[in-house]
Coordinates of C-alpha atoms and ligand atoms in Angstrom, one line a residue:
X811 CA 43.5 87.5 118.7
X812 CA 45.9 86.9 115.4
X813 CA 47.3 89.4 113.9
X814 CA 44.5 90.9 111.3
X815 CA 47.2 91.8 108.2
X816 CA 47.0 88.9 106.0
X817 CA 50.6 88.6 104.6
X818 CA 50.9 87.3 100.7
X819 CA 54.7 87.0 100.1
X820 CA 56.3 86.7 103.1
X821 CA 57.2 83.3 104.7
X822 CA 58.2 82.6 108.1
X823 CA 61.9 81.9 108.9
X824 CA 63.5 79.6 111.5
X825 CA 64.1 81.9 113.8
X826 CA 61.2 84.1 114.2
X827 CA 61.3 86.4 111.7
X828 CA 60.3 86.3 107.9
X829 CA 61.5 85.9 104.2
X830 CA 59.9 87.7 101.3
X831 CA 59.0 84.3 99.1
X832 CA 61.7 84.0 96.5
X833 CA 60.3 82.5 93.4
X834 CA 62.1 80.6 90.8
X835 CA 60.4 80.6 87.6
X836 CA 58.2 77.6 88.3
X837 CA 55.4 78.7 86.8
X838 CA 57.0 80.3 83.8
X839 CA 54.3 80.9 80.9
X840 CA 51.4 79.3 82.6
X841 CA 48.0 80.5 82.6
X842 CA 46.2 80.5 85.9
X843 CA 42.5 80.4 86.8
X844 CA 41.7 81.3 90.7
X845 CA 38.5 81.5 92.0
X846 CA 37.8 83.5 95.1
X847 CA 41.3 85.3 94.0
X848 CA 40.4 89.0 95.8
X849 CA 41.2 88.2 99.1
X850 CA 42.9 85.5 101.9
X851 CA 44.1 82.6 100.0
X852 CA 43.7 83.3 96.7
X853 CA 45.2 86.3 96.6
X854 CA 48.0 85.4 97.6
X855 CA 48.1 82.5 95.9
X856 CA 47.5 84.9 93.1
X857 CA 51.1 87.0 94.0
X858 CA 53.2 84.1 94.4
X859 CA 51.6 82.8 90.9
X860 CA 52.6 86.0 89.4
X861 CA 56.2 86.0 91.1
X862 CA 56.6 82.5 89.4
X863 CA 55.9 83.7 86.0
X864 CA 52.2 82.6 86.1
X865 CA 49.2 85.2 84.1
X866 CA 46.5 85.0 86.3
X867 CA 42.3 85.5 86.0
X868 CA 40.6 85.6 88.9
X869 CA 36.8 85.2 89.8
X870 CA 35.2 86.8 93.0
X871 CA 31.8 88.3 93.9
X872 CA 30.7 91.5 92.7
X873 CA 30.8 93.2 96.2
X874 CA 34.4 92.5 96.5
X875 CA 35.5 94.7 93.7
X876 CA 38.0 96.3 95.7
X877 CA 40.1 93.5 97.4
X878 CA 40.1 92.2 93.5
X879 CA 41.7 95.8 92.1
X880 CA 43.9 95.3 95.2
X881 CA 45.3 91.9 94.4
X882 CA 45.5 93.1 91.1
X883 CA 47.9 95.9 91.8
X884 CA 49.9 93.8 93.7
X885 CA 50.3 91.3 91.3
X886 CA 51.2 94.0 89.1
X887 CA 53.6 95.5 91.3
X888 CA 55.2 91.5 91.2
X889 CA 55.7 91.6 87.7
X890 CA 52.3 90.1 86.5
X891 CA 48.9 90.2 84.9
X892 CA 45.7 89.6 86.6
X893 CA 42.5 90.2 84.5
X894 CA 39.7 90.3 86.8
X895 CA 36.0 88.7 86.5
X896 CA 33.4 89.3 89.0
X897 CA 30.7 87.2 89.0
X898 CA 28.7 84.9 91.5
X899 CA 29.4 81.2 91.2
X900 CA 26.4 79.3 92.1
X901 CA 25.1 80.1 88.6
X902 CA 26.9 77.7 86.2
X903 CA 26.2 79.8 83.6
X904 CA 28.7 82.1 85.6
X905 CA 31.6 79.1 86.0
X906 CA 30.9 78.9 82.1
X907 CA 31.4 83.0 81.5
X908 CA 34.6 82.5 83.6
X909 CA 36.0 79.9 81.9
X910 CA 35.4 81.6 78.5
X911 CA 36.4 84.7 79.7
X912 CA 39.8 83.6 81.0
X913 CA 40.5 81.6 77.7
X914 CA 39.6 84.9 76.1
X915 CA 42.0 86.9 77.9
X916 CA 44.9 84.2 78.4
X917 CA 44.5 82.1 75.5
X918 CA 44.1 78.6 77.4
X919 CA 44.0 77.5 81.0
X920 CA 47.3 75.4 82.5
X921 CA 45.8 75.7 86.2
X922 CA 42.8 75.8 87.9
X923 CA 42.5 76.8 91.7
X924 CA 39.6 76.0 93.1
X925 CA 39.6 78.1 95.9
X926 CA 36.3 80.5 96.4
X927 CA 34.0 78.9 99.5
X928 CA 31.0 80.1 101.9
X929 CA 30.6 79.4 105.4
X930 CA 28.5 80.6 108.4
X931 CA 28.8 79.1 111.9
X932 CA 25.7 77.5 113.5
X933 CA 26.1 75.1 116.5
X934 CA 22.9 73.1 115.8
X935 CA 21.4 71.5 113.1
X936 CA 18.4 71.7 114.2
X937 CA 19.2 75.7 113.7
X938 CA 20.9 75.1 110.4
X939 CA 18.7 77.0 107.4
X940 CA 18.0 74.8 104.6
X941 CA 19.0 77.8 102.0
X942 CA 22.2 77.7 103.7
X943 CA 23.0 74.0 103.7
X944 CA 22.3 74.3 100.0
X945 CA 23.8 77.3 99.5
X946 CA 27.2 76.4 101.1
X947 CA 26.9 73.1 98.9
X948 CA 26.5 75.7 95.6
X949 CA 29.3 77.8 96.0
X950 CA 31.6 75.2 98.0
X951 CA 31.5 71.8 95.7
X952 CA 29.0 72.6 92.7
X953 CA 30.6 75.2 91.5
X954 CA 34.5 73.3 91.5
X955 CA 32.5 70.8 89.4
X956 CA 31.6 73.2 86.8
X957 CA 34.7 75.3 87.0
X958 CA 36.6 71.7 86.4
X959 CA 34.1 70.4 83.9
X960 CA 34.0 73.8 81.4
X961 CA 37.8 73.8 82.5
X962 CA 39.1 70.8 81.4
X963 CA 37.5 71.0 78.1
X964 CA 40.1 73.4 76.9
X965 CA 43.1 72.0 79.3
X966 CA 46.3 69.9 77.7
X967 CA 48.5 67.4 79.3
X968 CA 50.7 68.8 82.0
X969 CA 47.5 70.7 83.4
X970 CA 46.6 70.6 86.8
X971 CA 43.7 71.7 89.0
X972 CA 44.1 72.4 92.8
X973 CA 41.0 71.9 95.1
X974 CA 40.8 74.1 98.1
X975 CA 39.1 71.5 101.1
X976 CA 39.9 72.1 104.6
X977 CA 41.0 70.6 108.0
X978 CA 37.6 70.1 109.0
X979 CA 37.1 67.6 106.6
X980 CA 39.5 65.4 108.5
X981 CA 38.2 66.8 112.7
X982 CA 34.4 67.2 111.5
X983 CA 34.1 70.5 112.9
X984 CA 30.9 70.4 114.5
X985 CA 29.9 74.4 114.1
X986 CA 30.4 74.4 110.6
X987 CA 28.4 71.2 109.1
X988 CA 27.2 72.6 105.9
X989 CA 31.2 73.8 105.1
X990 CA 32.7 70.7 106.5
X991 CA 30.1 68.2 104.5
X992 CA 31.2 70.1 101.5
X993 CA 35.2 69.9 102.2
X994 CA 34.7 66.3 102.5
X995 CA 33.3 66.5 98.9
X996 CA 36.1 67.8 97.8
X997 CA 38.3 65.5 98.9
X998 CA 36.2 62.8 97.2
X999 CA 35.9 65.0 94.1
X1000 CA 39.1 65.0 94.3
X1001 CA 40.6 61.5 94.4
X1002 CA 37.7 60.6 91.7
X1003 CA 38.5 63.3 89.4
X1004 CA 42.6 62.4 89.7
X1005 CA 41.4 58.9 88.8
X1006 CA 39.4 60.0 85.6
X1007 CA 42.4 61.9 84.0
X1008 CA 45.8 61.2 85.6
X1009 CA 46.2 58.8 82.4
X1010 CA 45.3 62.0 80.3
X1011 CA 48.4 63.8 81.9
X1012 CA 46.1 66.1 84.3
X1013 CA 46.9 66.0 87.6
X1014 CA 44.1 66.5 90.3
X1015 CA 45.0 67.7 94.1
X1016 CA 44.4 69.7 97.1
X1017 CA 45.1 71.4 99.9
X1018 CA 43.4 71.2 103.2
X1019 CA 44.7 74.3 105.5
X1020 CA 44.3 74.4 109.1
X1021 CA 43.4 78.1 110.7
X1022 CA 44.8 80.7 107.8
X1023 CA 44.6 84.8 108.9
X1024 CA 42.0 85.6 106.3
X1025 CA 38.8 88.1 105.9
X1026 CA 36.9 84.7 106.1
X1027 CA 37.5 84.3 109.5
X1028 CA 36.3 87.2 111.5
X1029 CA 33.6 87.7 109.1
X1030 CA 31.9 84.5 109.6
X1031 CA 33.0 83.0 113.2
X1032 CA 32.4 84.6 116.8
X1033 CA 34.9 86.5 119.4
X1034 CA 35.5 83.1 121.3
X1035 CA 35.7 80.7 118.0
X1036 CA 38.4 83.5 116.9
X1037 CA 40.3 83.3 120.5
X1038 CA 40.9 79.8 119.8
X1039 CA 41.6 79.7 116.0
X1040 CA 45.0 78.5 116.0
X1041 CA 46.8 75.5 115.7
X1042 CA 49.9 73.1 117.2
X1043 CA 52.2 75.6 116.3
X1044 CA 50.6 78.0 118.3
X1045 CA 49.1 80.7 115.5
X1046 CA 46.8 80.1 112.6
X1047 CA 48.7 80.0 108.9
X1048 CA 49.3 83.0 106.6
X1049 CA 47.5 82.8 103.2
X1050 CA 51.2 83.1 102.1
X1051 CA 51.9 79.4 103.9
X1052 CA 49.1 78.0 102.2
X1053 CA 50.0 79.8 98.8
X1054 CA 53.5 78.3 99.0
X1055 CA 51.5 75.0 98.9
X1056 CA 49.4 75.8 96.0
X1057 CA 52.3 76.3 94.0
X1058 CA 53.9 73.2 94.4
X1059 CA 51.5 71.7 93.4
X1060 CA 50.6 74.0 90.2
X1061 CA 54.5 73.4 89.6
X1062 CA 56.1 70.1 88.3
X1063 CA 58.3 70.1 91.4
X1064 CA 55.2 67.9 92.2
X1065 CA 55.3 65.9 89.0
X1066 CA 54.6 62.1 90.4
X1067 CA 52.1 63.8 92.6
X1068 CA 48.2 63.0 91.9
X1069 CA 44.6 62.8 93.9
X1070 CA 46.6 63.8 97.0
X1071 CA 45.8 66.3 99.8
X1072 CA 48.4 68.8 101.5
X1073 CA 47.7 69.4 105.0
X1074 CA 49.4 72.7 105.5
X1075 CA 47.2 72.4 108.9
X1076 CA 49.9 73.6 111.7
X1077 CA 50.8 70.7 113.2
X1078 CA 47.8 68.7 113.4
X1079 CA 48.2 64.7 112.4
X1080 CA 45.2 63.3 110.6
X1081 CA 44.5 60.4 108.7
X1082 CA 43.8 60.6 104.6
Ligands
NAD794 N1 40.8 80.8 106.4 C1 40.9 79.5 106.9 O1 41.1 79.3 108.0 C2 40.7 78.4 105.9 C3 40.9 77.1 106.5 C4 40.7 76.0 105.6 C5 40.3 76.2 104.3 N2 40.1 77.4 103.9 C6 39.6 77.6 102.5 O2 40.4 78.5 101.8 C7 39.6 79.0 100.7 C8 39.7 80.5 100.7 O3 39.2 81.1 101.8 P1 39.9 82.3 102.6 O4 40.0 81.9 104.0 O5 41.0 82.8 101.8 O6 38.7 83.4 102.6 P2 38.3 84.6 101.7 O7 37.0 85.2 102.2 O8 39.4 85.6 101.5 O9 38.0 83.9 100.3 C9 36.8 83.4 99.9 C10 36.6 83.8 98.5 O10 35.4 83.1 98.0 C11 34.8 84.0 97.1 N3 33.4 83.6 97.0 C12 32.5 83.3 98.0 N4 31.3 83.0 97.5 C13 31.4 83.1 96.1 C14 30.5 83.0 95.0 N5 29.2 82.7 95.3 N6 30.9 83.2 93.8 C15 32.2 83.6 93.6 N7 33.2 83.7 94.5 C16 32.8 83.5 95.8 C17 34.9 85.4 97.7 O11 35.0 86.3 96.6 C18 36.3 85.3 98.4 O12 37.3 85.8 97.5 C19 38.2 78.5 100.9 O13 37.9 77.4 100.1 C20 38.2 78.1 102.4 O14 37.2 77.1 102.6 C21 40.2 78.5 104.6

């Protein structure tokens, strides 16, 4: 089974060991908007944001009030701000209340990660719940369409918002069909939203991780799904490999870069 500490900050070296991420000022007076920013990816896409120079608001669910004081702290502890808003999603009066809120707080929004998701394994979909299928789709792809919608409103060129898909997008992960329908969605969403404002200076991407170490994982999949998360390399991701990604693409050190996905997947080759 992986190892069940989630690191933030720390990369892996050549040789084995690992590098606490050494930022450069990349995201120097940006205001950033995370969703799903108490825990796994977010959070530490939240540290490294901080480490960069970035103020940060994140949005999380109600119940996770203590991961989010966590990442706070440690954003803190890297120099940063985090304001916090807890709220659930799938209302888009919520994505709305976030929006303002982090406007509020920060005075405008530079970049928005997408990032919060739902999923549940079920083999069948003959066993798949109808609440969840429309659930998943709520939290998962409706509410990065509000977030970016009430978002963009109030964003300037040189903005960019990052999607959070997946791998199974690209394998179709049969156990998960309500999360991997929606990952493809935001691919899609994506590519379509890219093609709407790249001429407005806003740049549109994603990421799609392979396995990443995160809360999600033994929370929602079973012992023998868990035995075989991993990937090509041999080990799922950190959060802190995926958070590297992020901020490339939050950064201009990925300025000629538009309606693209990164596959920080491990190793595996797919196609798109
Ligand atoms: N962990 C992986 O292996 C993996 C692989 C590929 C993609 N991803 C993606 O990475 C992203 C982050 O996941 P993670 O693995 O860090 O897990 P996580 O459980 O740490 O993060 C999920 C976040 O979503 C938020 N969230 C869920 N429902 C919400 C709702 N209704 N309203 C507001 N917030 C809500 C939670 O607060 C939580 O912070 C997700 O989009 C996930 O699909 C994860």
């Amino acid at each position: 089974m992986p190892n069940p500490k989630p690191t933030r900050d720390e990369l892996p070296e050549a040789g084995g060991t690992s590098v606490t991420y050494k930022a450069a000022n990349k995201l120097e007076g940006k205001r950033a908007l995370i969703t799903g920013g108490d825990s796994g990816i977010g959070a530490a896409t939240a540290v490294l944001f901080a480490k960069e120079g970035a103020v940060i608001t994140t949005v999380y669910l109600p119940d996770e009030e203590q991961d989010a004081q966590d990442t706070k702290k440690q954003v803190e502890e890297a120099g940063g701000k985090c304001y916090l808003f807890a709220a659930d999603l799938v209302k888009k009066e919520n994505c709305q209340a976030a929006v303002d809120f982090a406007l509020e707080k920060m005075g405008g929004i530079d970049i928005l990660f997408n990032n919060a998701a739902y999923q549940m394994m079920v083999e069948d979909i003959l066993d798949l719940p109808d609440e969840q299928w429309v659930h998943t789709f709520n939290v998962n792809i409706h509410s990065y369409f509000y977030m970016a919608k009430y978002s963009l409103k109030h964003m300037k060129r040189g903005a960019v918002i990052i999607n959070n898909a997946s791998i199974n997008a690209y394998i179709g992960r049969p156990d998960l069909l309500d999360y991997t329908s929606t990952k493809g969605a935001i691919v899609s969403f994506t590519r379509g939203l890219s093609n709407q404002y790249i001429s407005k200076g806003i740049r549109v991407n994603a990421v799609a991780p392979g396995p990443v170490w995160t809360p999600l994982i033994p929370a929602t999949m079973n012992d023998e799904a868990q035995k075989q998360f991993t990937s090509p390399m041999g080990r799922p991701a950190q959060p802190s490999e995926i958070a590297s990604c992020v901020v490339f693409l939050a950064s201009m050190d990925s300025s000629c870069i538009s309606g693209q996905t990164i596959h920080c997947n491990g190793g595996t080759v797919v196609n798109g």
